[in-house]
Tab-separated table of C-alpha atoms and ligand atoms in Angstrom:
chain	number	residue	atom	x	y	z
A	822	UNK	CA	-0.074	0.280	0.086
A	823	UNK	CA	0.977	3.519	0.703
A	824	UNK	CA	-0.734	6.578	1.542
A	825	UNK	CA	-4.084	7.714	0.376
A	826	UNK	CA	-6.250	10.215	1.196
A	827	UNK	CA	-9.068	9.048	2.768
A	828	UNK	CA	-12.557	10.494	3.951
A	829	UNK	CA	-16.019	9.322	3.624
A	830	UNK	CA	-19.843	9.368	5.391
A	831	UNK	CA	-23.162	7.077	5.176
A	832	UNK	CA	-25.762	4.818	7.306
A	833	UNK	CA	-26.592	0.763	8.479
A	834	UNK	CA	-26.968	-3.081	8.525
A	835	UNK	CA	-26.661	-6.466	9.613
A	836	UNK	CA	-24.504	-9.631	8.217
A	837	UNK	CA	-25.370	-11.375	5.269
A	838	UNK	CA	-23.899	-14.797	4.002
A	839	UNK	CA	-20.244	-14.401	2.436
A	840	UNK	CA	-19.739	-13.815	-1.511
A	841	UNK	CA	-20.960	-16.798	-3.325
A	842	UNK	CA	-17.273	-18.894	-4.522
A	843	UNK	CA	-16.361	-18.556	-8.496
A	844	UNK	CA	-18.822	-20.528	-10.385
A	845	UNK	CA	-16.932	-22.845	-12.049
A	846	UNK	CA	-18.301	-21.951	-15.915
A	847	UNK	CA	-17.008	-18.265	-15.161
A	848	UNK	CA	-14.071	-19.622	-14.843
A	849	UNK	CA	-10.683	-18.851	-17.676
A	850	UNK	CA	-8.980	-21.317	-19.058
A	851	UNK	CA	-6.685	-23.012	-16.023
A	852	UNK	CA	-9.124	-21.471	-13.596
A	853	UNK	CA	-8.570	-18.806	-10.746
A	854	UNK	CA	-5.839	-19.062	-8.704
A	855	UNK	CA	-6.711	-21.835	-5.445
A	856	UNK	CA	-8.079	-19.731	-2.546
A	857	UNK	CA	-8.696	-16.690	-4.770
A	858	UNK	CA	-11.677	-15.427	-2.323
A	859	UNK	CA	-9.791	-16.473	0.632
A	860	UNK	CA	-11.953	-19.393	1.770
A	861	UNK	CA	-14.892	-19.130	4.376
A	862	UNK	CA	-14.567	-16.106	6.491
A	863	UNK	CA	-12.313	-16.280	9.697
A	864	UNK	CA	-9.142	-18.441	10.146
A	865	UNK	CA	-8.990	-21.818	8.552
A	866	UNK	CA	-9.598	-24.459	10.632
A	867	UNK	CA	-6.988	-27.634	12.103
A	868	UNK	CA	-3.475	-27.076	13.374
A	869	UNK	CA	0.159	-26.940	13.168
A	870	UNK	CA	1.045	-24.523	10.175
A	871	UNK	CA	-0.042	-20.526	9.712
A	872	UNK	CA	-3.049	-20.774	8.571
A	873	UNK	CA	-4.411	-23.723	10.690
A	874	UNK	CA	-5.432	-22.630	14.309
A	875	UNK	CA	-7.393	-20.276	15.323
A	876	UNK	CA	-5.658	-16.746	16.984
A	877	UNK	CA	-6.302	-16.707	20.793
A	878	UNK	CA	-9.626	-14.728	21.894
A	879	UNK	CA	-9.189	-10.995	22.591
A	880	UNK	CA	-11.502	-8.362	23.871
A	881	UNK	CA	-11.195	-6.714	20.252
A	882	UNK	CA	-12.778	-9.787	18.831
A	883	UNK	CA	-16.012	-9.396	21.435
A	884	UNK	CA	-19.044	-7.175	21.424
A	885	UNK	CA	-18.838	-5.673	24.713
A	886	UNK	CA	-21.932	-7.409	26.277
A	887	UNK	CA	-19.838	-10.820	25.165
A	888	UNK	CA	-16.632	-9.076	26.865
A	889	UNK	CA	-18.830	-8.790	30.019
A	890	UNK	CA	-20.010	-12.401	29.623
A	891	UNK	CA	-16.636	-13.238	29.465
A	892	UNK	CA	-15.436	-12.139	32.704
A	893	UNK	CA	-18.436	-13.493	34.555
A	894	UNK	CA	-17.183	-16.718	33.739
A	895	UNK	CA	-14.310	-16.169	35.582
A	896	UNK	CA	-15.797	-14.977	38.243
A	897	UNK	CA	-15.341	-10.934	38.086
A	898	UNK	CA	-18.169	-8.950	38.092
A	899	UNK	CA	-19.410	-7.761	34.215
A	900	UNK	CA	-18.134	-4.128	34.840
A	901	UNK	CA	-14.680	-5.481	34.827
A	902	UNK	CA	-15.262	-6.163	31.353
A	903	UNK	CA	-15.546	-2.145	30.323
A	904	UNK	CA	-12.362	-1.516	32.749
A	905	UNK	CA	-10.304	-4.009	30.628
A	906	UNK	CA	-11.638	-2.409	27.738
A	907	UNK	CA	-10.564	1.164	28.407
A	908	UNK	CA	-7.392	-0.250	29.354
A	909	UNK	CA	-6.916	-1.189	26.277
A	910	UNK	CA	-8.963	1.369	23.873
A	911	UNK	CA	-8.390	4.502	25.808
A	912	UNK	CA	-5.125	3.836	27.582
A	913	UNK	CA	-3.301	1.976	24.854
A	914	UNK	CA	-1.884	0.100	27.757
A	915	UNK	CA	-0.162	-3.312	26.833
A	916	UNK	CA	0.690	-4.734	30.086
A	917	UNK	CA	-1.668	-5.847	33.032
A	918	UNK	CA	1.088	-3.803	35.864
A	919	UNK	CA	-0.096	-0.808	34.330
A	920	UNK	CA	-4.124	-1.367	34.979
A	921	UNK	CA	-4.210	-0.091	38.439
A	922	UNK	CA	-8.176	0.474	38.619
A	923	UNK	CA	-8.063	-3.775	38.337
A	924	UNK	CA	-7.668	-5.145	41.530
A	925	UNK	CA	-3.664	-6.507	41.791
A	926	UNK	CA	-5.525	-10.195	41.838
A	927	UNK	CA	-7.136	-9.985	38.983
A	928	UNK	CA	-5.132	-8.175	36.737
A	929	UNK	CA	-3.358	-10.862	35.395
A	930	UNK	CA	-6.145	-13.476	35.129
A	931	UNK	CA	-8.596	-10.927	32.855
A	932	UNK	CA	-5.154	-9.815	30.711
A	933	UNK	CA	-4.381	-13.808	30.248
A	934	UNK	CA	-8.312	-14.476	29.118
A	935	UNK	CA	-9.179	-11.268	27.139
A	936	UNK	CA	-5.406	-9.282	26.020
A	937	UNK	CA	-3.714	-12.220	24.781
A	938	UNK	CA	-0.306	-11.376	22.787
A	939	UNK	CA	-1.789	-11.383	19.132
A	940	UNK	CA	1.112	-9.675	17.114
A	941	UNK	CA	5.169	-9.529	17.852
A	942	UNK	CA	6.704	-7.081	16.151
A	943	UNK	CA	9.850	-8.462	14.632
A	944	UNK	CA	11.017	-5.409	12.599
A	945	UNK	CA	10.368	-1.593	12.541
A	946	UNK	CA	11.414	0.781	9.699
A	947	UNK	CA	11.375	4.493	9.809
A	948	UNK	CA	11.851	6.909	6.754
A	949	UNK	CA	10.848	10.544	6.397
A	950	UNK	CA	12.294	11.470	10.024
A	951	UNK	CA	10.543	8.841	11.573
A	952	UNK	CA	7.134	9.977	10.416
A	953	UNK	CA	6.358	6.797	7.876
A	954	UNK	CA	6.835	3.707	10.069
A	955	UNK	CA	6.781	0.198	9.000
A	956	UNK	CA	5.740	-2.840	11.313
A	957	UNK	CA	6.342	-6.360	10.114
A	958	UNK	CA	4.849	-8.477	12.878
A	959	UNK	CA	4.651	-11.886	13.491
A	960	UNK	CA	1.501	-13.715	14.203
A	961	UNK	CA	0.620	-16.569	16.666
A	962	UNK	CA	1.268	-18.864	14.724
A	963	UNK	CA	4.113	-17.748	12.287
A	964	UNK	CA	2.980	-15.533	9.689
A	965	UNK	CA	3.779	-12.259	9.017
A	966	UNK	CA	1.746	-8.965	8.481
A	967	UNK	CA	2.678	-5.536	8.147
A	968	UNK	CA	1.481	-2.577	8.792
A	969	UNK	CA	2.346	1.296	8.142
A	970	UNK	CA	1.826	4.129	9.988
A	971	UNK	CA	2.261	7.684	8.575
A	972	UNK	CA	2.601	10.679	9.971
A	973	UNK	CA	1.524	14.009	7.624
A	974	UNK	CA	0.881	17.397	9.200
A	975	UNK	CA	-2.753	17.222	10.737
A	976	UNK	CA	-3.374	13.593	9.996
A	977	UNK	CA	-2.186	10.376	10.914
A	978	UNK	CA	-3.043	6.882	8.710
A	979	UNK	CA	-2.648	3.331	9.481
A	980	UNK	CA	-2.610	0.870	6.506
A	981	UNK	CA	-3.210	-2.137	7.825
A	982	UNK	CA	-3.565	-5.688	6.586
A	983	UNK	CA	-6.624	-7.599	6.630
A	984	UNK	CA	-5.097	-11.430	5.648
A	985	UNK	CA	-1.545	-13.025	5.963
A	986	UNK	CA	-0.902	-12.620	1.717
A	987	UNK	CA	-3.465	-12.588	-0.061
A	988	UNK	CA	-5.216	-14.717	-2.353
A	989	UNK	CA	-5.893	-12.390	-5.673
A	990	UNK	CA	-2.722	-13.056	-7.392
A	991	UNK	CA	-2.597	-9.180	-8.944
A	992	UNK	CA	0.903	-10.198	-10.854
A	993	UNK	CA	2.284	-6.349	-10.143
A	994	UNK	CA	1.896	-6.899	-6.352
A	995	UNK	CA	4.267	-8.241	-4.093
A	996	UNK	CA	1.677	-10.212	-1.813
A	997	UNK	CA	-0.051	-11.188	-4.621
A	998	UNK	CA	3.048	-13.332	-5.675
A	999	UNK	CA	2.836	-14.532	-2.230
A	1000	UNK	CA	-0.613	-16.352	-2.205
A	1001	UNK	CA	-2.760	-16.652	1.024
A	1002	UNK	CA	-2.100	-17.871	4.639
A	1003	UNK	CA	-4.986	-17.296	6.019
A	1004	UNK	CA	-7.545	-14.501	7.436
A	1005	UNK	CA	-6.567	-11.987	10.253
A	1006	UNK	CA	-9.140	-11.961	13.312
A	1007	UNK	CA	-11.223	-8.781	13.942
A	1008	UNK	CA	-8.231	-8.507	17.024
A	1009	UNK	CA	-5.436	-9.099	14.904
A	1010	UNK	CA	-6.309	-6.398	12.562
A	1011	UNK	CA	-7.555	-3.808	15.387
A	1012	UNK	CA	-4.196	-4.626	17.179
A	1013	UNK	CA	-1.973	-3.572	14.571
A	1014	UNK	CA	-4.040	0.065	14.771
A	1015	UNK	CA	-3.831	0.162	18.638
A	1016	UNK	CA	-0.123	0.080	18.227
A	1017	UNK	CA	0.279	2.980	16.272
A	1018	UNK	CA	-1.757	4.476	18.329
A	1019	UNK	CA	0.016	3.369	21.225
A	1020	UNK	CA	3.444	4.834	19.597
A	1021	UNK	CA	1.812	7.819	18.837
A	1022	UNK	CA	0.506	8.333	22.526
A	1023	UNK	CA	3.904	7.589	24.148
A	1024	UNK	CA	5.250	10.243	21.611
A	1025	UNK	CA	7.530	8.287	19.818
A	1026	UNK	CA	6.889	9.541	16.460
A	1027	UNK	CA	8.251	12.873	15.826
A	1028	UNK	CA	5.496	15.411	15.995
A	1029	UNK	CA	4.574	15.162	19.605
A	1030	UNK	CA	1.743	13.286	20.675
A	1031	UNK	CA	-0.755	12.348	18.274
A	1032	UNK	CA	-3.791	10.202	17.579
A	1033	UNK	CA	-4.678	8.069	14.692
A	1034	UNK	CA	-6.745	9.458	12.100
A	1035	UNK	CA	-7.356	7.609	9.178
A	1036	UNK	CA	-7.213	3.745	8.604
A	1037	UNK	CA	-6.761	2.463	5.098
A	1038	UNK	CA	-7.241	-1.411	4.397
A	1039	UNK	CA	-4.064	-1.383	1.706
A	1040	UNK	CA	-1.785	-3.506	3.632
A	1041	UNK	CA	-1.529	-6.997	2.796
A	1042	UNK	CA	-4.716	-9.018	1.773
A	1043	UNK	CA	-8.249	-8.699	0.231
A	1044	UNK	CA	-10.291	-7.040	2.433
A	1045	UNK	CA	-13.505	-8.071	1.411
A	1046	UNK	CA	-12.175	-12.026	1.080
A	1047	UNK	CA	-12.197	-11.650	5.092
A	1048	UNK	CA	-15.372	-9.645	5.454
A	1049	UNK	CA	-16.648	-10.474	8.661
A	1050	UNK	CA	-13.353	-9.920	10.276
A	1051	UNK	CA	-12.590	-6.702	8.689
A	1052	UNK	CA	-16.729	-5.283	9.219
A	1053	UNK	CA	-15.760	-6.130	12.914
A	1054	UNK	CA	-12.991	-4.849	12.938
A	1055	UNK	CA	-14.072	-1.256	11.283
A	1056	UNK	CA	-17.269	-1.301	14.319
A	1057	UNK	CA	-14.225	-1.940	16.716
A	1058	UNK	CA	-12.236	0.816	15.567
A	1059	UNK	CA	-15.390	3.283	15.262
A	1060	UNK	CA	-17.514	2.289	18.472
A	1061	UNK	CA	-16.898	5.067	21.051
A	1062	UNK	CA	-15.147	3.679	24.335
A	1063	UNK	CA	-14.773	0.976	26.033
A	1064	UNK	CA	-16.327	-0.823	23.145
A	1065	UNK	CA	-13.826	0.637	20.478
A	1066	UNK	CA	-11.222	3.115	19.498
A	1067	UNK	CA	-13.480	5.448	18.933
A	1068	UNK	CA	-12.386	6.648	15.468
A	1069	UNK	CA	-14.456	8.213	13.066
A	1070	UNK	CA	-15.869	5.694	9.995
A	1071	UNK	CA	-15.287	8.587	7.602
A	1072	UNK	CA	-11.131	8.291	8.312
A	1073	UNK	CA	-11.359	4.434	6.930
A	1074	UNK	CA	-10.824	3.370	3.780
A	1075	UNK	CA	-11.812	-0.327	2.689
A	1076	UNK	CA	-9.787	-1.079	-0.668
A	1077	UNK	CA	-11.283	-3.966	-2.878
A	1078	UNK	CA	-10.219	-5.783	-5.987
A	1079	UNK	CA	-13.708	-5.780	-6.469
A	1080	UNK	CA	-16.004	-8.695	-4.814
A	1081	UNK	CA	-18.935	-7.675	-5.983
A	1082	UNK	CA	-21.456	-9.397	-3.911
A	1083	UNK	CA	-19.460	-8.088	-0.835
A	1084	UNK	CA	-19.503	-4.444	-1.848
A	1085	UNK	CA	-22.967	-4.791	-2.145
A	1086	UNK	CA	-22.966	-6.322	1.040
A	1087	UNK	CA	-20.872	-3.394	2.081
A	1088	UNK	CA	-23.023	-1.028	1.327
A	1089	UNK	CA	-25.750	-2.432	3.428
A	1090	UNK	CA	-23.662	-2.551	6.486
A	1091	UNK	CA	-24.057	1.594	7.258
A	1092	UNK	CA	-20.580	2.260	7.882
A	1093	UNK	CA	-19.838	5.262	6.481
A	1094	UNK	CA	-16.364	4.055	5.148
A	1095	UNK	CA	-15.223	5.145	2.030
A	1096	UNK	CA	-14.794	2.381	-0.702
A	1097	UNK	CA	-11.627	2.388	-2.878
A	1098	UNK	CA	-11.991	0.240	-6.080
A	1099	UNK	CA	-8.498	-1.176	-7.215
A	1100	UNK	CA	-9.541	-0.683	-10.704
A	1101	UNK	CA	-6.192	-0.566	-12.776
A	1102	UNK	CA	-7.563	-0.854	-16.281
A	1103	UNK	CA	-10.702	0.529	-17.959
A	1104	UNK	CA	-11.211	-2.528	-20.144
A	1105	UNK	CA	-11.297	-6.196	-19.575
A	1106	UNK	CA	-8.944	-7.525	-21.657
A	1107	UNK	CA	-5.848	-5.548	-19.479
A	1108	UNK	CA	-7.835	-5.974	-16.262
A	1109	UNK	CA	-8.301	-9.996	-16.794
A	1110	UNK	CA	-4.341	-10.081	-16.463
A	1111	UNK	CA	-3.605	-7.455	-14.088
A	1112	UNK	CA	-6.701	-8.192	-11.562
A	1113	UNK	CA	-7.262	-11.821	-12.305
A	1114	UNK	CA	-10.908	-11.603	-10.368
A	1115	UNK	CA	-11.739	-9.303	-13.160
A	1116	UNK	CA	-12.430	-12.438	-15.026
A	1117	UNK	CA	-15.322	-13.437	-12.560
A	1118	UNK	CA	-16.779	-9.765	-12.186
A	1119	UNK	CA	-15.864	-7.301	-15.105
A	1120	UNK	CA	-15.237	-4.108	-15.489
A	1121	UNK	CA	-18.694	-2.919	-15.998
A	1122	UNK	CA	-20.173	-4.743	-12.762
A	1123	UNK	CA	-17.544	-3.735	-10.477
A	1124	UNK	CA	-17.887	-0.320	-11.441
A	1125	UNK	CA	-22.062	-1.039	-11.346
A	1126	UNK	CA	-21.080	-2.264	-7.865
A	1127	UNK	CA	-19.237	1.091	-6.831
A	1128	UNK	CA	-22.168	3.460	-7.814
A	1129	UNK	CA	-24.397	1.831	-5.770
A	1130	UNK	CA	-22.018	2.114	-3.492
A	1131	UNK	CA	-22.054	5.304	-3.400
A	1132	UNK	CA	-25.622	5.934	-4.187
A	1133	UNK	CA	-26.315	4.065	-0.701
A	1134	UNK	CA	-23.938	5.650	1.291
A	1135	UNK	CA	-23.327	9.183	-0.499
A	1136	UNK	CA	-19.929	8.788	-0.142
A	1137	UNK	CA	-17.435	9.680	-2.945
A	1138	UNK	CA	-15.637	5.984	-4.374
A	1139	UNK	CA	-11.820	6.175	-5.182
A	1140	UNK	CA	-11.029	4.566	-8.101
A	1141	UNK	CA	-7.087	3.194	-7.727
A	1142	UNK	CA	-5.224	2.863	-10.919
A	1143	UNK	CA	-1.171	1.543	-10.531
A	1144	UNK	CA	0.154	3.160	-14.057
A	1145	UNK	CA	2.291	0.473	-15.298
A	1146	UNK	CA	4.280	1.688	-18.950
A	1147	UNK	CA	2.814	0.877	-21.663
A	1148	UNK	CA	0.361	-1.673	-20.372
A	1149	UNK	CA	-2.181	0.385	-18.977
A	1150	UNK	CA	-1.063	3.947	-19.208
A	1151	UNK	CA	-1.954	4.404	-23.210
A	1152	UNK	CA	-3.955	7.960	-23.755
A	1153	UNK	CA	-7.261	5.913	-25.325
A	1154	UNK	CA	-7.360	4.361	-22.065
A	1155	UNK	CA	-7.306	7.187	-20.219
A	1156	UNK	CA	-10.553	8.668	-22.327
A	1157	UNK	CA	-12.173	5.362	-21.419
A	1158	UNK	CA	-11.732	5.621	-18.000
A	1159	UNK	CA	-12.509	9.262	-18.099
A	1160	UNK	CA	-15.903	8.083	-20.358
A	1161	UNK	CA	-16.845	5.501	-17.635
A	1162	UNK	CA	-16.406	7.780	-14.506
A	1163	UNK	CA	-17.446	11.143	-16.106
A	1164	UNK	CA	-20.423	12.441	-13.888
A	1165	UNK	CA	-20.197	9.796	-10.844
A	1166	UNK	CA	-19.140	10.308	-7.361
A	1167	UNK	CA	-15.868	9.213	-7.788
A	1168	UNK	CA	-12.477	10.271	-8.106
A	1169	UNK	CA	-9.371	8.731	-9.490
A	1170	UNK	CA	-6.111	7.799	-7.549
A	1171	UNK	CA	-3.029	6.786	-9.737
A	1172	UNK	CA	-0.679	5.182	-8.196
A	1173	UNK	CA	2.949	4.979	-10.046
A	1174	UNK	CA	3.696	1.350	-10.258
A	1175	UNK	CA	5.796	0.329	-7.363
A	1176	UNK	CA	7.716	-2.488	-9.348
A	1177	UNK	CA	8.334	-5.554	-7.316
A	1178	UNK	CA	11.576	-7.422	-7.637
A	1179	UNK	CA	12.116	-9.378	-10.547
A	1180	UNK	CA	8.743	-7.486	-12.431
A	1181	UNK	CA	8.772	-7.119	-15.864
A	1182	UNK	CA	6.997	-4.122	-15.284
A	1183	UNK	CA	7.558	-0.173	-14.071
A	1184	UNK	CA	6.108	2.784	-13.790
A	1185	UNK	CA	4.969	5.045	-16.573
A	1186	UNK	CA	7.267	7.797	-17.845
A	1187	UNK	CA	6.540	11.282	-16.518
A	1188	UNK	CA	5.061	12.499	-19.654
A	1189	UNK	CA	2.894	9.803	-19.830
A	1190	UNK	CA	1.343	10.016	-16.234
A	1191	UNK	CA	0.939	13.873	-16.938
A	1192	UNK	CA	-0.759	12.913	-20.096
A	1193	UNK	CA	-3.203	10.684	-18.277
A	1194	UNK	CA	-3.895	13.673	-15.629
A	1195	UNK	CA	-5.113	15.535	-18.156
A	1196	UNK	CA	-7.157	13.570	-20.011
A	1197	UNK	CA	-9.049	12.200	-17.139
A	1198	UNK	CA	-9.400	15.846	-15.627
A	1199	UNK	CA	-10.444	17.071	-19.283
A	1200	UNK	CA	-13.772	14.268	-18.966
A	1201	UNK	CA	-14.078	16.316	-15.617
A	1202	UNK	CA	-12.983	13.290	-13.478
A	1203	UNK	CA	-11.078	14.271	-10.264
A	1204	UNK	CA	-7.843	12.905	-10.024
A	1205	UNK	CA	-4.855	12.832	-7.568
A	1206	UNK	CA	-1.382	10.926	-7.748
A	1207	UNK	CA	-0.437	9.152	-5.018
A	1208	UNK	CA	2.692	10.044	-3.076
A	1209	UNK	CA	5.223	7.315	-2.391
A	1210	UNK	CA	6.108	7.604	1.160
A	1211	UNK	CA	7.728	4.465	2.715
A	1212	UNK	CA	9.339	2.875	-0.726
A	1213	UNK	CA	12.615	2.932	0.790
A	1214	UNK	CA	11.167	0.814	3.336
A	1215	UNK	CA	9.126	-1.219	1.561
A	1216	UNK	CA	6.174	0.528	2.932
A	1217	UNK	CA	5.016	1.789	-0.590
A	1218	UNK	CA	2.233	-0.291	-2.573
A	1219	UNK	CA	2.539	-3.791	-3.246
A	1220	UNK	CA	5.888	-4.221	-1.658
A	1221	UNK	CA	4.543	-5.289	2.058
A	1222	UNK	CA	4.976	-8.486	1.432
A	1223	UNK	CA	8.605	-8.261	-0.286
A	1224	UNK	CA	10.603	-8.742	2.704
A	1225	UNK	CA	7.953	-10.145	5.585
A	1226	UNK	CA	7.461	-14.179	4.307
A	1227	UNK	CA	9.731	-15.035	1.463
A	1228	UNK	CA	8.276	-18.607	1.688
A	1229	UNK	CA	8.334	-18.797	5.423
A	1230	UNK	CA	12.097	-17.723	5.735
A	1231	UNK	CA	12.492	-15.175	8.727
A	1232	UNK	CA	12.414	-11.471	6.988
A	1233	UNK	CA	15.432	-10.006	5.608
A	1234	UNK	CA	15.868	-6.170	5.823
A	1235	UNK	CA	15.069	-4.319	2.499
A	1236	UNK	CA	17.879	-2.821	0.290
A	1237	UNK	CA	18.590	0.650	1.767
A	1238	UNK	CA	16.191	1.386	4.806
A	1239	UNK	CA	17.369	4.825	6.338
A	1240	UNK	CA	16.880	3.771	9.526
A	1241	UNK	CA	16.198	0.466	11.728
A	1242	UNK	CA	14.449	0.957	14.660
A	1243	UNK	CA	14.260	-2.311	16.062
A	1244	UNK	CA	14.969	-5.692	15.418
A	1245	UNK	CA	13.115	-8.076	16.857
A	1246	UNK	CA	15.173	-10.672	19.366
A	1247	UNK	CA	15.848	-13.657	16.451
A	1248	UNK	CA	13.437	-14.705	14.499
A	1249	UNK	CA	13.524	-18.447	13.839
A	1250	UNK	CA	12.125	-18.990	10.552
A	1251	UNK	CA	8.144	-20.056	11.685
A	1252	UNK	CA	7.862	-23.468	12.430
A	1253	UNK	CA	6.096	-25.053	9.755
A	1254	UNK	CA	6.068	-23.523	6.231
A	1255	UNK	CA	3.074	-21.503	5.185
A	1256	UNK	CA	-0.248	-22.735	3.793
A	1257	UNK	CA	-1.377	-21.791	0.798
B	798	SAH	N1	-6.676	-5.999	-2.232
B	798	SAH	C1	-6.858	-4.685	-1.925
B	798	SAH	C2	-5.639	-3.984	-1.053
B	798	SAH	C3	-4.591	-3.664	-1.356
B	798	SAH	S1	-3.423	-2.756	-1.576
B	798	SAH	C4	-6.941	-4.377	-2.868
B	798	SAH	O1	-6.568	-4.572	-4.126
B	798	SAH	O2	-7.668	-3.280	-2.956
B	798	SAH	C5	-3.798	-1.403	-2.049
B	798	SAH	C6	-3.686	-0.912	-3.018
B	798	SAH	O3	-1.930	-1.017	-4.027
B	798	SAH	C7	-4.145	-1.761	-4.246
B	798	SAH	O4	-5.129	-0.251	-5.353
B	798	SAH	C8	-3.372	-2.327	-5.249
B	798	SAH	O5	-3.456	-2.919	-6.552
B	798	SAH	C9	-2.261	-1.259	-4.956
B	798	SAH	N2	-1.034	-2.109	-5.603
B	798	SAH	C10	-0.336	-3.351	-5.128
B	798	SAH	N3	0.798	-3.504	-5.859
B	798	SAH	C11	0.972	-2.260	-6.105
B	798	SAH	C12	2.269	-1.951	-7.092
B	798	SAH	N4	3.237	-2.875	-6.817
B	798	SAH	N5	2.515	-0.729	-7.634
B	798	SAH	C13	1.404	0.391	-7.084
B	798	SAH	N6	0.248	0.011	-6.509
B	798	SAH	C14	0.156	-1.501	-5.997
């Protein structure tokens, strides 16, 4: 991922079934990559290697009444759940010893039951004078995920992962090359944001004490293939304390390859989050290759779903477009895109391609990019060119997996980090190879 400028607003909803799996009849020759839709929501059941066991239960997985029930089962009064929740979401406490409003005798037991350690920071890298920080996390079962904190004047954006790996197989994206390991739990997603909030609240990010204002689901994974956990995470992030972190939903952006049924379902949730659609091509020929799920849901269907989302929520949809030299940056494609988007509640976020190691593709020439912008603008379509913060720490778009989990080996540092802030204590390789 890399920074985007979220914004957003809207209304309400309830859980529907997960998107239907790809019908065999709709598949291209050879079919879509296995695990394309990430399987059923929630971590896969089984044991032994990443993806095979369920992450431990954490209070962020539970609604407040469920937390109260859980502490009651431990023989505690229900309000202890509220206290514990405030410790986590408001005080951002990480250590039971800090939770001085809880009786000393029950702190550890409550924390063990509802605040298990889900993510261990393996490595933290910073650039931009410490205001862009990428954290490589190891999960309880040895998978790797990454989050990126980006501080700008007046706002802090956390880019979070929703899955370990990704099953969408977009050929220009590092995460897409590695395949899907597993879905993250709600709490594993929330914890990435809470960890960022903690570093800001402790003054560890240059610029003084701060708060997270924006969250973008543009790290590893396809958020709408992990629908239930992602939507629950959005609820936890937006509910006021003690239920959650109390962020504004307008500052949250969910980015998708275009899983059409799930976009419809998200529109009905009543969560005023911004939808970002990774279009990357205005025509099916190019998009079939760049975003393989397009072989299931075509450009026209994806855009229809986006316009319905805009209608229902009143939110402007962000169309993500990675400009790739001589692949999708032709003037005629700019004009076609302009025609498709003209008059719609949408803006285009152009992302100069960040080539992944060994990629046969590269970013467009400066003049081509300017021409692309000019043509979109001539159709009256608002365009921004995304900044490329974090590139030198592999924190930019599509790079998150490059150093994170190369086939289960411990991560290598990127070639030219400006600063290595911390290094985890010698991580052995995950106990078992990743599953796909
Ligand atoms: N699965 C989600 C989130 C992915 S990351 C989605 O596809 O939307 C967020 C954005 O970064 C997506 O638009 C993705 O296509 C883009 N991206 C991935 N790799 C990239 C790269 N190497 N260069 C530029 N953008 C990239």
